[in-house]
Amino acid sequence: MMRKLITAAAQMGPIAKLETRADTVGRLLEMMREAKGRGCELVVFTELALTTFFPRWMIEDEAELDSYYETEMPSAATQPLFDEAKKLGIGFYLGYAELRVENGVKRRFNTSILVNQKAQIISTYRKVHLPGHSEPQPGRDFQHLEKRYFEPGDLGFPVVKGFGGNMGMAICNDRRWPETYRVMGLQDVEMVMLGYNTPFGHVGEQAMDSLTLFHNHLSMQAGAYQNATWVVGTAKCGNEEGSKMGGQSVIIAPSGEIVAQAVTVEDEVITAACDLDLGKRYKETVFDFAAHRRPEHYGLIVERTGAIPPKS
């Protein structure tokens, strides 16, 4: 049996600070049409796909800050994506900055949505693992202020039925944490979609920063293999307002193997025919959780090694 889902990762090159939503959505539409022309049923866009990566700057004017967020989805600016998706019969993952007002309080999230072939939002995810700082750091050409501009996601890691399989989402730094994949793996996830905007030099330690692209793939390949799932990682990359960001968008099989990879740091569509049943074969053998996983012993192991985490 084969459940083949032809999937695209739609990598984006830089988005200029003054680039309009209409121009950016136009680029997304072009890649959506290219993906459909290759037979794709699903296209995965990147994190914060509608604007430049604004957390690199200290923004003190609230009106300016608010301009980077979406207060509804679809919005007037993004409605063309939904209209074209419905016309073409293709689904999409889209990352964006979300602004909600609850009881007069503004809440800001780094968010992604999954939209089916009928242009219906079937899942929403909010980034849990926020990197960077809440206050500007001295000596940096560019800041990384995600903790200032977003709060941690409050929706968990949902897995939903769609596209013939079990679909999950993550965003950027989430990919580095094994909990991300395992929480979804325990829900029998079959494809994890994630977008990222990853600058070089974000750690500030040259030896570590030189491994940015290696760590990017390492984390996603490990998550795919250890949870027997496809992983689609889509970058925003290139030299964006002077900040250089890594590309190498990939589609990774449940074996941990990269089956498609971008070769530019520009707008580029890569595709793969993803057999969702490939993960099932791993889940019935090496990663049969019921047969081999022993969570009832984990606490005992931690206690005996003295590595009990402090209570919060």
Short mmCIF file of C-alpha atoms in Angstrom, two decimals, residues 65-259:
data_model
loop_
_atom_site.label_atom_id
_atom_site.label_comp_id
_atom_site.label_asym_id
_atom_site.label_seq_id
_atom_site.Cartn_x
_atom_site.Cartn_y
_atom_site.Cartn_z
CA LEU A 65 5.39 46.94 15.57
CA ASP A 66 1.70 46.18 15.03
CA SER A 67 2.14 46.64 11.28
CA TYR A 68 4.04 43.35 11.09
CA TYR A 69 1.16 41.31 12.56
CA GLU A 70 -2.05 39.85 11.15
CA THR A 71 -5.20 40.41 13.20
CA GLU A 72 -7.28 37.96 11.19
CA MET A 73 -6.70 35.07 8.83
CA PRO A 74 -7.47 35.21 6.05
CA SER A 75 -6.91 38.95 5.91
CA ALA A 76 -7.57 41.19 2.96
CA ALA A 77 -3.90 40.86 1.99
CA THR A 78 -3.80 37.05 2.26
CA GLN A 79 -7.24 36.29 0.80
CA PRO A 80 -5.70 35.79 -2.69
CA LEU A 81 -3.73 32.83 -1.30
CA PHE A 82 -6.94 31.18 -0.12
CA ASP A 83 -8.76 31.97 -3.35
CA GLU A 84 -5.97 30.55 -5.52
CA ALA A 85 -5.57 27.47 -3.32
CA LYS A 86 -9.28 26.70 -3.68
CA LYS A 87 -9.12 27.28 -7.44
CA LEU A 88 -6.09 25.00 -7.83
CA GLY A 89 -7.18 22.42 -5.29
CA ILE A 90 -3.95 22.65 -3.30
CA GLY A 91 -3.38 23.03 0.43
CA PHE A 92 -0.74 25.09 2.20
CA TYR A 93 1.13 25.76 5.45
CA LEU A 94 1.74 29.46 6.14
CA GLY A 95 3.73 31.13 8.92
CA TYR A 96 2.95 34.67 10.08
CA ALA A 97 2.93 37.00 13.10
CA GLU A 98 -0.44 36.88 14.87
CA LEU A 99 -1.94 39.68 16.98
CA ARG A 100 -4.97 38.94 19.15
CA VAL A 101 -6.74 41.32 21.52
CA GLU A 102 -8.29 39.57 24.51
CA ASN A 103 -10.01 41.59 27.22
CA GLY A 104 -8.24 44.68 25.97
CA VAL A 105 -4.80 43.03 26.14
CA LYS A 106 -2.66 42.47 23.06
CA ARG A 107 -1.30 38.96 22.67
CA ARG A 108 1.35 38.23 20.06
CA PHE A 109 2.28 34.84 18.67
CA ASN A 110 4.57 33.39 16.01
CA THR A 111 1.93 31.31 14.26
CA SER A 112 1.35 28.88 11.42
CA ILE A 113 -1.81 27.52 9.87
CA LEU A 114 -2.59 24.48 7.76
CA VAL A 115 -5.13 25.04 5.01
CA ASN A 116 -6.75 22.18 3.07
CA GLN A 117 -7.53 21.94 -0.63
CA LYS A 118 -10.89 23.63 -0.06
CA ALA A 119 -9.16 26.69 1.44
CA GLN A 120 -10.35 25.80 4.96
CA ILE A 121 -8.04 26.29 7.96
CA ILE A 122 -7.85 22.85 9.58
CA SER A 123 -5.15 23.51 12.19
CA THR A 124 -3.38 26.38 13.93
CA TYR A 125 -0.04 26.20 15.73
CA ARG A 126 1.80 28.80 17.83
CA LYS A 127 5.56 28.56 18.28
CA VAL A 128 6.51 27.15 21.68
CA HIS A 129 10.32 27.34 21.78
CA LEU A 130 11.13 31.03 21.37
CA PRO A 131 14.86 31.74 20.90
CA GLY A 132 16.79 34.92 21.53
CA HIS A 133 16.16 37.61 24.13
CA SER A 134 13.56 39.98 25.49
CA GLU A 135 16.02 42.87 25.77
CA PRO A 136 18.60 44.13 23.25
CA GLN A 137 22.06 42.63 23.62
CA PRO A 138 25.21 44.80 23.37
CA GLY A 139 27.68 44.36 20.55
CA ARG A 140 25.28 42.82 18.04
CA ASP A 141 24.75 44.03 14.50
CA PHE A 142 21.28 42.48 14.62
CA GLN A 143 19.17 41.54 17.59
CA HIS A 144 17.05 38.40 18.04
CA LEU A 145 14.12 39.65 20.08
CA GLU A 146 11.51 36.93 19.65
CA LYS A 147 10.98 36.74 23.39
CA ARG A 148 10.09 40.44 23.33
CA TYR A 149 7.68 40.32 20.41
CA PHE A 150 5.99 36.95 20.98
CA GLU A 151 4.73 34.88 23.86
CA PRO A 152 5.15 31.09 23.89
CA GLY A 153 2.47 29.19 22.05
CA ASP A 154 -0.54 27.99 24.02
CA LEU A 155 -1.96 25.36 21.66
CA GLY A 156 0.47 22.52 22.25
CA PHE A 157 1.55 20.40 19.27
CA PRO A 158 -1.72 19.28 17.67
CA VAL A 159 -1.83 16.54 15.04
CA VAL A 160 -4.81 16.62 12.68
CA LYS A 161 -6.24 14.49 9.90
CA GLY A 162 -5.63 15.94 6.46
CA PHE A 163 -4.15 15.20 3.06
CA GLY A 164 -4.67 11.48 3.64
CA GLY A 165 -2.56 11.34 6.79
CA ASN A 166 -1.76 12.72 10.24
CA MET A 167 -0.32 16.21 9.94
CA GLY A 168 1.61 18.30 12.46
CA MET A 169 3.32 21.69 12.54
CA ALA A 170 6.28 23.36 14.19
CA ILE A 171 8.20 26.60 13.65
CA CYS A 172 11.94 27.29 13.40
CA ASN A 173 13.60 26.81 16.81
CA ASP A 174 11.06 24.11 17.67
CA ARG A 175 12.99 21.83 15.31
CA ARG A 176 15.96 21.72 17.67
CA TRP A 177 13.99 20.21 20.57
CA PRO A 178 13.27 16.46 20.60
CA GLU A 179 10.09 17.07 22.58
CA THR A 180 8.59 18.78 19.54
CA TYR A 181 8.71 15.66 17.41
CA ARG A 182 8.03 13.18 20.21
CA VAL A 183 4.82 14.87 21.35
CA MET A 184 3.57 14.62 17.78
CA GLY A 185 5.11 11.18 17.33
CA LEU A 186 3.01 9.94 20.24
CA GLN A 187 -0.01 11.13 18.23
CA ASP A 188 1.12 9.04 15.23
CA VAL A 189 2.18 12.04 13.18
CA GLU A 190 3.12 11.23 9.59
CA MET A 191 4.29 14.63 8.33
CA VAL A 192 5.70 17.58 10.29
CA MET A 193 5.79 20.91 8.45
CA LEU A 194 7.96 23.74 9.69
CA GLY A 195 9.21 27.05 8.40
CA TYR A 196 12.32 28.84 9.63
CA ASN A 197 14.19 32.17 9.45
CA THR A 198 17.65 31.30 10.75
CA PRO A 199 20.37 33.97 10.67
CA PHE A 200 24.04 33.16 10.71
CA GLY A 201 25.72 34.53 13.82
CA HIS A 202 22.65 34.30 16.04
CA VAL A 203 24.55 32.50 18.81
CA GLY A 204 27.55 34.82 18.84
CA GLU A 205 30.07 31.99 19.17
CA GLN A 206 31.97 31.45 15.92
CA ALA A 207 32.55 27.72 16.36
CA MET A 208 28.84 27.14 16.91
CA ASP A 209 27.65 29.61 14.29
CA SER A 210 29.82 27.95 11.63
CA LEU A 211 27.70 24.80 12.10
CA THR A 212 24.35 26.53 11.53
CA LEU A 213 23.42 24.63 8.38
CA PHE A 214 24.70 21.31 9.75
CA HIS A 215 22.63 21.70 12.92
CA ASN A 216 19.62 22.74 10.85
CA HIS A 217 19.58 19.44 8.99
CA LEU A 218 20.80 17.35 11.93
CA SER A 219 17.85 18.31 14.12
CA MET A 220 15.24 17.70 11.43
CA GLN A 221 16.74 14.42 10.24
CA ALA A 222 16.94 13.11 13.81
CA GLY A 223 13.34 14.15 14.50
CA ALA A 224 12.15 12.47 11.32
CA TYR A 225 13.96 9.20 11.97
CA GLN A 226 13.28 8.89 15.70
CA ASN A 227 9.56 9.49 15.18
CA ALA A 228 9.14 7.79 11.80
CA THR A 229 7.70 10.85 10.12
CA TRP A 230 8.24 12.99 7.06
CA VAL A 231 9.61 16.46 7.85
CA VAL A 232 9.30 19.41 5.48
CA GLY A 233 11.58 22.31 6.45
CA THR A 234 11.18 25.54 4.51
CA ALA A 235 13.56 28.50 4.87
CA LYS A 236 13.43 32.21 4.38
CA CYS A 237 17.02 32.89 3.43
CA GLY A 238 19.60 35.05 1.75
CA ASN A 239 20.80 38.54 2.62
CA GLU A 240 17.77 40.24 4.17
CA GLU A 241 18.38 43.85 5.16
CA GLY A 242 22.05 43.00 5.76
CA SER A 243 21.33 39.92 7.87
CA LYS A 244 22.42 36.69 6.19
CA MET A 245 20.11 33.74 6.73
CA GLY A 246 20.58 30.06 5.99
CA GLY A 247 18.65 28.24 3.30
CA GLN A 248 18.92 24.56 2.35
CA SER A 249 15.19 23.88 2.62
CA VAL A 250 14.59 20.15 2.71
CA ILE A 251 12.09 17.34 2.51
CA ILE A 252 13.17 14.48 4.78
CA ALA A 253 11.86 10.90 4.76
CA PRO A 254 11.03 8.85 7.89
CA SER A 255 14.35 7.09 7.28
CA GLY A 256 16.08 10.38 8.11
CA GLU A 257 17.28 10.73 4.52
CA ILE A 258 17.02 14.03 2.66
CA VAL A 259 15.06 13.38 -0.53
#
